[in-house]
Amino acid sequence: MTADIAETGVAGEELKQFIERIERLEEEKKALSDDIREVYAELKGRGFDSKVVRQIVRIRKQDHAERKEMEAILDLYMQALNMA
């Protein structure tokens, strides 16, 4: 690596290792994304609404207090628009 830096001013081997790690992780991410897409297709095939399930997954990621605050604001806005 020292010779690499001396010749080019850049640690080429180290850079290459970082890039290869990123590429492997991108491949894993794509595989996981494909798996998730298949699960959504399966649940849709079983009669579930995938949009609603996606929303539930997003809500479950939120902190309880954050979710309650969002629900209160949503309720307030819906009342203001006579939608409640």
Short mmCIF file of N, CA, C and O in Angstrom, two decimals:
data_model
loop_
_atom_site.label_atom_id
_atom_site.label_comp_id
_atom_site.label_asym_id
_atom_site.label_seq_id
_atom_site.Cartn_x
_atom_site.Cartn_y
_atom_site.Cartn_z
N MET A 1 0.83 -1.19 0.00
CA MET A 1 0.00 0.00 0.00
C MET A 1 0.87 1.25 0.00
O MET A 1 0.52 2.22 -0.65
N THR A 2 1.98 1.22 0.71
CA THR A 2 2.86 2.38 0.76
C THR A 2 3.38 2.73 -0.63
O THR A 2 3.42 3.89 -1.01
N ALA A 3 3.76 1.71 -1.40
CA ALA A 3 4.23 1.95 -2.76
C ALA A 3 3.11 2.53 -3.61
O ALA A 3 3.35 3.39 -4.46
N ASP A 4 1.91 2.06 -3.37
CA ASP A 4 0.73 2.55 -4.09
C ASP A 4 0.56 4.05 -3.87
O ASP A 4 0.32 4.81 -4.80
N ILE A 5 0.67 4.47 -2.62
CA ILE A 5 0.51 5.88 -2.27
C ILE A 5 1.66 6.69 -2.86
O ILE A 5 1.46 7.78 -3.40
N ALA A 6 2.88 6.15 -2.79
CA ALA A 6 4.04 6.85 -3.31
C ALA A 6 3.92 7.09 -4.81
O ALA A 6 4.32 8.14 -5.31
N GLU A 7 3.38 6.13 -5.53
CA GLU A 7 3.28 6.24 -6.99
C GLU A 7 2.16 7.17 -7.43
O GLU A 7 2.34 7.97 -8.34
N THR A 8 0.99 7.04 -6.83
CA THR A 8 -0.18 7.77 -7.32
C THR A 8 -0.70 8.82 -6.36
O THR A 8 -1.52 9.65 -6.75
N GLY A 9 -0.29 8.77 -5.12
CA GLY A 9 -0.84 9.68 -4.13
C GLY A 9 -2.16 9.19 -3.55
O GLY A 9 -2.79 9.87 -2.76
N VAL A 10 -2.59 8.01 -3.99
CA VAL A 10 -3.86 7.44 -3.53
C VAL A 10 -3.61 6.00 -3.10
O VAL A 10 -2.86 5.27 -3.74
N ALA A 11 -4.23 5.60 -2.03
CA ALA A 11 -4.13 4.21 -1.57
C ALA A 11 -5.07 3.37 -2.42
O ALA A 11 -6.20 3.08 -2.03
N GLY A 12 -4.61 2.98 -3.59
CA GLY A 12 -5.44 2.27 -4.56
C GLY A 12 -5.99 0.96 -4.07
O GLY A 12 -7.17 0.65 -4.29
N GLU A 13 -5.17 0.16 -3.39
CA GLU A 13 -5.64 -1.14 -2.92
C GLU A 13 -6.72 -0.97 -1.85
O GLU A 13 -7.73 -1.67 -1.86
N GLU A 14 -6.52 -0.01 -0.97
CA GLU A 14 -7.52 0.24 0.07
C GLU A 14 -8.82 0.74 -0.56
O GLU A 14 -9.91 0.32 -0.19
N LEU A 15 -8.70 1.64 -1.52
CA LEU A 15 -9.87 2.16 -2.23
C LEU A 15 -10.61 1.03 -2.92
O LEU A 15 -11.85 0.94 -2.87
N LYS A 16 -9.86 0.13 -3.57
CA LYS A 16 -10.47 -1.00 -4.26
C LYS A 16 -11.25 -1.88 -3.28
O LYS A 16 -12.35 -2.34 -3.58
N GLN A 17 -10.70 -2.10 -2.09
CA GLN A 17 -11.38 -2.92 -1.08
C GLN A 17 -12.69 -2.27 -0.64
O GLN A 17 -13.71 -2.95 -0.50
N PHE A 18 -12.67 -0.95 -0.46
CA PHE A 18 -13.90 -0.24 -0.10
C PHE A 18 -14.94 -0.39 -1.20
O PHE A 18 -16.12 -0.67 -0.94
N ILE A 19 -14.53 -0.21 -2.43
CA ILE A 19 -15.46 -0.30 -3.56
C ILE A 19 -16.02 -1.71 -3.66
O ILE A 19 -17.24 -1.87 -3.86
N GLU A 20 -15.20 -2.72 -3.49
CA GLU A 20 -15.70 -4.09 -3.55
C GLU A 20 -16.68 -4.39 -2.42
O GLU A 20 -17.68 -5.10 -2.64
N ARG A 21 -16.41 -3.85 -1.24
CA ARG A 21 -17.37 -4.03 -0.13
C ARG A 21 -18.70 -3.39 -0.46
O ARG A 21 -19.77 -3.95 -0.22
N ILE A 22 -18.64 -2.17 -1.01
CA ILE A 22 -19.88 -1.47 -1.38
C ILE A 22 -20.63 -2.26 -2.43
O ILE A 22 -21.86 -2.42 -2.34
N GLU A 23 -19.91 -2.79 -3.42
CA GLU A 23 -20.57 -3.57 -4.46
C GLU A 23 -21.23 -4.82 -3.90
O GLU A 23 -22.37 -5.14 -4.28
N ARG A 24 -20.57 -5.50 -2.97
CA ARG A 24 -21.18 -6.68 -2.34
C ARG A 24 -22.43 -6.30 -1.56
O ARG A 24 -23.46 -6.98 -1.64
N LEU A 25 -22.35 -5.20 -0.82
CA LEU A 25 -23.51 -4.76 -0.05
C LEU A 25 -24.66 -4.35 -0.96
O LEU A 25 -25.83 -4.61 -0.65
N GLU A 26 -24.35 -3.70 -2.08
CA GLU A 26 -25.39 -3.34 -3.05
C GLU A 26 -26.07 -4.59 -3.60
O GLU A 26 -27.29 -4.61 -3.78
N GLU A 27 -25.29 -5.63 -3.86
CA GLU A 27 -25.87 -6.90 -4.34
C GLU A 27 -26.79 -7.50 -3.29
O GLU A 27 -27.88 -7.99 -3.60
N GLU A 28 -26.33 -7.48 -2.02
CA GLU A 28 -27.16 -8.00 -0.93
C GLU A 28 -28.44 -7.19 -0.78
O GLU A 28 -29.52 -7.74 -0.57
N LYS A 29 -28.31 -5.86 -0.91
CA LYS A 29 -29.47 -4.99 -0.79
C LYS A 29 -30.49 -5.30 -1.89
O LYS A 29 -31.69 -5.37 -1.64
N LYS A 30 -30.00 -5.52 -3.12
CA LYS A 30 -30.90 -5.85 -4.22
C LYS A 30 -31.59 -7.18 -3.97
O LYS A 30 -32.80 -7.31 -4.20
N ALA A 31 -30.83 -8.16 -3.47
CA ALA A 31 -31.43 -9.47 -3.18
C ALA A 31 -32.51 -9.34 -2.11
O ALA A 31 -33.59 -9.93 -2.23
N LEU A 32 -32.23 -8.55 -1.06
CA LEU A 32 -33.24 -8.35 -0.01
C LEU A 32 -34.45 -7.61 -0.55
O LEU A 32 -35.60 -7.95 -0.22
N SER A 33 -34.21 -6.62 -1.40
CA SER A 33 -35.31 -5.88 -2.00
C SER A 33 -36.19 -6.81 -2.84
O SER A 33 -37.43 -6.72 -2.80
N ASP A 34 -35.55 -7.70 -3.59
CA ASP A 34 -36.31 -8.68 -4.38
C ASP A 34 -37.12 -9.60 -3.48
O ASP A 34 -38.28 -9.91 -3.77
N ASP A 35 -36.53 -10.03 -2.37
CA ASP A 35 -37.24 -10.89 -1.42
C ASP A 35 -38.46 -10.18 -0.83
O ASP A 35 -39.53 -10.77 -0.72
N ILE A 36 -38.28 -8.93 -0.47
CA ILE A 36 -39.39 -8.15 0.09
C ILE A 36 -40.49 -7.99 -0.95
O ILE A 36 -41.68 -8.15 -0.64
N ARG A 37 -40.11 -7.72 -2.18
CA ARG A 37 -41.09 -7.58 -3.27
C ARG A 37 -41.89 -8.88 -3.43
O ARG A 37 -43.11 -8.85 -3.62
N GLU A 38 -41.22 -10.01 -3.32
CA GLU A 38 -41.90 -11.30 -3.42
C GLU A 38 -42.89 -11.51 -2.28
O GLU A 38 -43.99 -12.04 -2.50
N VAL A 39 -42.52 -11.09 -1.08
CA VAL A 39 -43.43 -11.23 0.07
C VAL A 39 -44.67 -10.38 -0.15
O VAL A 39 -45.80 -10.82 0.10
N TYR A 40 -44.48 -9.14 -0.63
CA TYR A 40 -45.64 -8.29 -0.90
C TYR A 40 -46.53 -8.90 -1.99
O TYR A 40 -47.76 -8.84 -1.89
N ALA A 41 -45.92 -9.48 -3.01
CA ALA A 41 -46.70 -10.13 -4.07
C ALA A 41 -47.47 -11.31 -3.50
O ALA A 41 -48.64 -11.53 -3.85
N GLU A 42 -46.83 -12.06 -2.61
CA GLU A 42 -47.49 -13.20 -1.98
C GLU A 42 -48.68 -12.76 -1.13
O GLU A 42 -49.76 -13.35 -1.21
N LEU A 43 -48.48 -11.72 -0.33
CA LEU A 43 -49.60 -11.28 0.53
C LEU A 43 -50.72 -10.69 -0.31
O LEU A 43 -51.89 -10.87 0.01
N LYS A 44 -50.36 -10.03 -1.42
CA LYS A 44 -51.39 -9.51 -2.32
C LYS A 44 -52.17 -10.66 -2.93
O LYS A 44 -53.39 -10.60 -3.07
N GLY A 45 -51.47 -11.73 -3.29
CA GLY A 45 -52.11 -12.91 -3.84
C GLY A 45 -53.03 -13.59 -2.85
O GLY A 45 -53.96 -14.29 -3.23
N ARG A 46 -52.77 -13.38 -1.57
CA ARG A 46 -53.63 -13.96 -0.52
C ARG A 46 -54.78 -13.03 -0.15
O ARG A 46 -55.54 -13.30 0.76
N GLY A 47 -54.90 -11.88 -0.88
CA GLY A 47 -56.04 -11.00 -0.68
C GLY A 47 -55.80 -9.80 0.21
O GLY A 47 -56.72 -9.03 0.49
N PHE A 48 -54.57 -9.61 0.68
CA PHE A 48 -54.27 -8.45 1.51
C PHE A 48 -53.93 -7.24 0.63
O PHE A 48 -53.44 -7.40 -0.48
N ASP A 49 -54.19 -6.06 1.15
CA ASP A 49 -53.89 -4.82 0.44
C ASP A 49 -52.44 -4.43 0.73
O ASP A 49 -52.11 -4.05 1.85
N SER A 50 -51.59 -4.50 -0.28
CA SER A 50 -50.16 -4.25 -0.07
C SER A 50 -49.86 -2.80 0.33
O SER A 50 -48.93 -2.54 1.08
N LYS A 51 -50.66 -1.85 -0.17
CA LYS A 51 -50.45 -0.44 0.21
C LYS A 51 -50.67 -0.25 1.70
O LYS A 51 -49.91 0.45 2.37
N VAL A 52 -51.70 -0.87 2.22
CA VAL A 52 -52.01 -0.76 3.64
C VAL A 52 -50.93 -1.45 4.47
O VAL A 52 -50.48 -0.91 5.49
N VAL A 53 -50.47 -2.60 4.01
CA VAL A 53 -49.42 -3.31 4.73
C VAL A 53 -48.13 -2.49 4.74
O VAL A 53 -47.45 -2.39 5.76
N ARG A 54 -47.80 -1.85 3.63
CA ARG A 54 -46.61 -0.98 3.58
C ARG A 54 -46.74 0.15 4.60
O ARG A 54 -45.78 0.51 5.28
N GLN A 55 -47.94 0.71 4.71
CA GLN A 55 -48.17 1.78 5.67
C GLN A 55 -48.02 1.26 7.10
O GLN A 55 -47.42 1.92 7.95
N ILE A 56 -48.53 0.08 7.36
CA ILE A 56 -48.39 -0.52 8.70
C ILE A 56 -46.92 -0.74 9.03
O ILE A 56 -46.47 -0.44 10.14
N VAL A 57 -46.16 -1.25 8.07
CA VAL A 57 -44.72 -1.47 8.30
C VAL A 57 -44.04 -0.14 8.62
O VAL A 57 -43.22 -0.05 9.54
N ARG A 58 -44.38 0.90 7.88
CA ARG A 58 -43.80 2.23 8.12
C ARG A 58 -44.19 2.75 9.51
O ARG A 58 -43.35 3.28 10.24
N ILE A 59 -45.44 2.56 9.90
CA ILE A 59 -45.91 3.02 11.21
C ILE A 59 -45.20 2.26 12.33
O ILE A 59 -44.81 2.84 13.34
N ARG A 60 -45.02 0.95 12.15
CA ARG A 60 -44.38 0.14 13.20
C ARG A 60 -42.93 0.52 13.43
O ARG A 60 -42.38 0.26 14.49
N LYS A 61 -42.30 1.15 12.44
CA LYS A 61 -40.92 1.61 12.60
C LYS A 61 -40.83 2.85 13.48
O LYS A 61 -39.78 3.14 14.03
N GLN A 62 -41.93 3.57 13.60
CA GLN A 62 -41.92 4.83 14.35
C GLN A 62 -41.94 4.58 15.85
O GLN A 62 -42.50 3.60 16.33
N ASP A 63 -41.39 5.53 16.56
CA ASP A 63 -41.47 5.55 18.01
C ASP A 63 -42.93 5.78 18.40
O ASP A 63 -43.67 6.49 17.72
N HIS A 64 -43.37 5.18 19.51
CA HIS A 64 -44.77 5.28 19.94
C HIS A 64 -45.20 6.74 20.11
O HIS A 64 -46.26 7.14 19.62
N ALA A 65 -44.38 7.54 20.77
CA ALA A 65 -44.73 8.94 21.00
C ALA A 65 -44.81 9.71 19.68
O ALA A 65 -45.71 10.53 19.48
N GLU A 66 -43.88 9.43 18.79
CA GLU A 66 -43.87 10.08 17.48
C GLU A 66 -45.13 9.73 16.70
O GLU A 66 -45.76 10.58 16.07
N ARG A 67 -45.52 8.46 16.77
CA ARG A 67 -46.72 8.01 16.07
C ARG A 67 -47.97 8.68 16.64
O ARG A 67 -48.84 9.14 15.89
N LYS A 68 -48.06 8.77 17.98
CA LYS A 68 -49.23 9.40 18.60
C LYS A 68 -49.31 10.87 18.20
O LYS A 68 -50.40 11.39 17.94
N GLU A 69 -48.17 11.55 18.16
CA GLU A 69 -48.16 12.96 17.77
C GLU A 69 -48.63 13.12 16.33
O GLU A 69 -49.44 13.99 16.02
N MET A 70 -48.14 12.26 15.44
CA MET A 70 -48.54 12.32 14.04
C MET A 70 -50.04 12.05 13.90
O MET A 70 -50.73 12.74 13.15
N GLU A 71 -50.55 11.07 14.63
CA GLU A 71 -51.97 10.75 14.57
C GLU A 71 -52.82 11.93 15.07
O GLU A 71 -53.87 12.23 14.49
N ALA A 72 -52.36 12.61 16.11
CA ALA A 72 -53.09 13.76 16.65
C ALA A 72 -53.12 14.89 15.64
O ALA A 72 -54.16 15.53 15.44
N ILE A 73 -52.00 15.14 14.99
CA ILE A 73 -51.94 16.21 13.99
C ILE A 73 -52.81 15.85 12.79
O ILE A 73 -53.56 16.69 12.27
N LEU A 74 -52.75 14.60 12.36
CA LEU A 74 -53.59 14.14 11.26
C LEU A 74 -55.07 14.32 11.59
O LEU A 74 -55.85 14.83 10.77
N ASP A 75 -55.45 13.93 12.79
CA ASP A 75 -56.84 14.08 13.23
C ASP A 75 -57.24 15.55 13.24
O ASP A 75 -58.33 15.90 12.78
N LEU A 76 -56.37 16.41 13.74
CA LEU A 76 -56.65 17.85 13.78
C LEU A 76 -56.86 18.39 12.37
O LEU A 76 -57.83 19.12 12.11
N TYR A 77 -55.98 18.03 11.43
CA TYR A 77 -56.10 18.50 10.06
C TYR A 77 -57.36 17.97 9.40
O TYR A 77 -58.05 18.69 8.66
N MET A 78 -57.71 16.72 9.67
CA MET A 78 -58.91 16.15 9.07
C MET A 78 -60.16 16.83 9.60
O MET A 78 -61.11 17.09 8.85
N GLN A 79 -60.16 17.17 10.89
CA GLN A 79 -61.29 17.91 11.46
C GLN A 79 -61.39 19.29 10.82
O GLN A 79 -62.49 19.77 10.52
N ALA A 80 -60.26 19.95 10.61
CA ALA A 80 -60.26 21.28 10.00
C ALA A 80 -60.81 21.23 8.57
O ALA A 80 -61.39 22.21 8.09
N LEU A 81 -60.66 20.09 7.91
CA LEU A 81 -61.15 19.93 6.55
C LEU A 81 -62.51 19.24 6.49
O LEU A 81 -62.97 18.84 5.43
N ASN A 82 -63.16 19.10 7.67
CA ASN A 82 -64.45 18.42 7.78
C ASN A 82 -64.42 17.01 7.18
O ASN A 82 -65.34 16.59 6.50
N MET A 83 -63.34 16.30 7.45
CA MET A 83 -63.19 14.95 6.93
C MET A 83 -63.39 13.90 8.03
O MET A 83 -63.38 12.71 7.73
N ALA A 84 -63.55 14.32 9.26
CA ALA A 84 -63.64 13.37 10.37
C ALA A 84 -65.07 12.93 10.59
O ALA A 84 -66.01 13.51 10.23
#
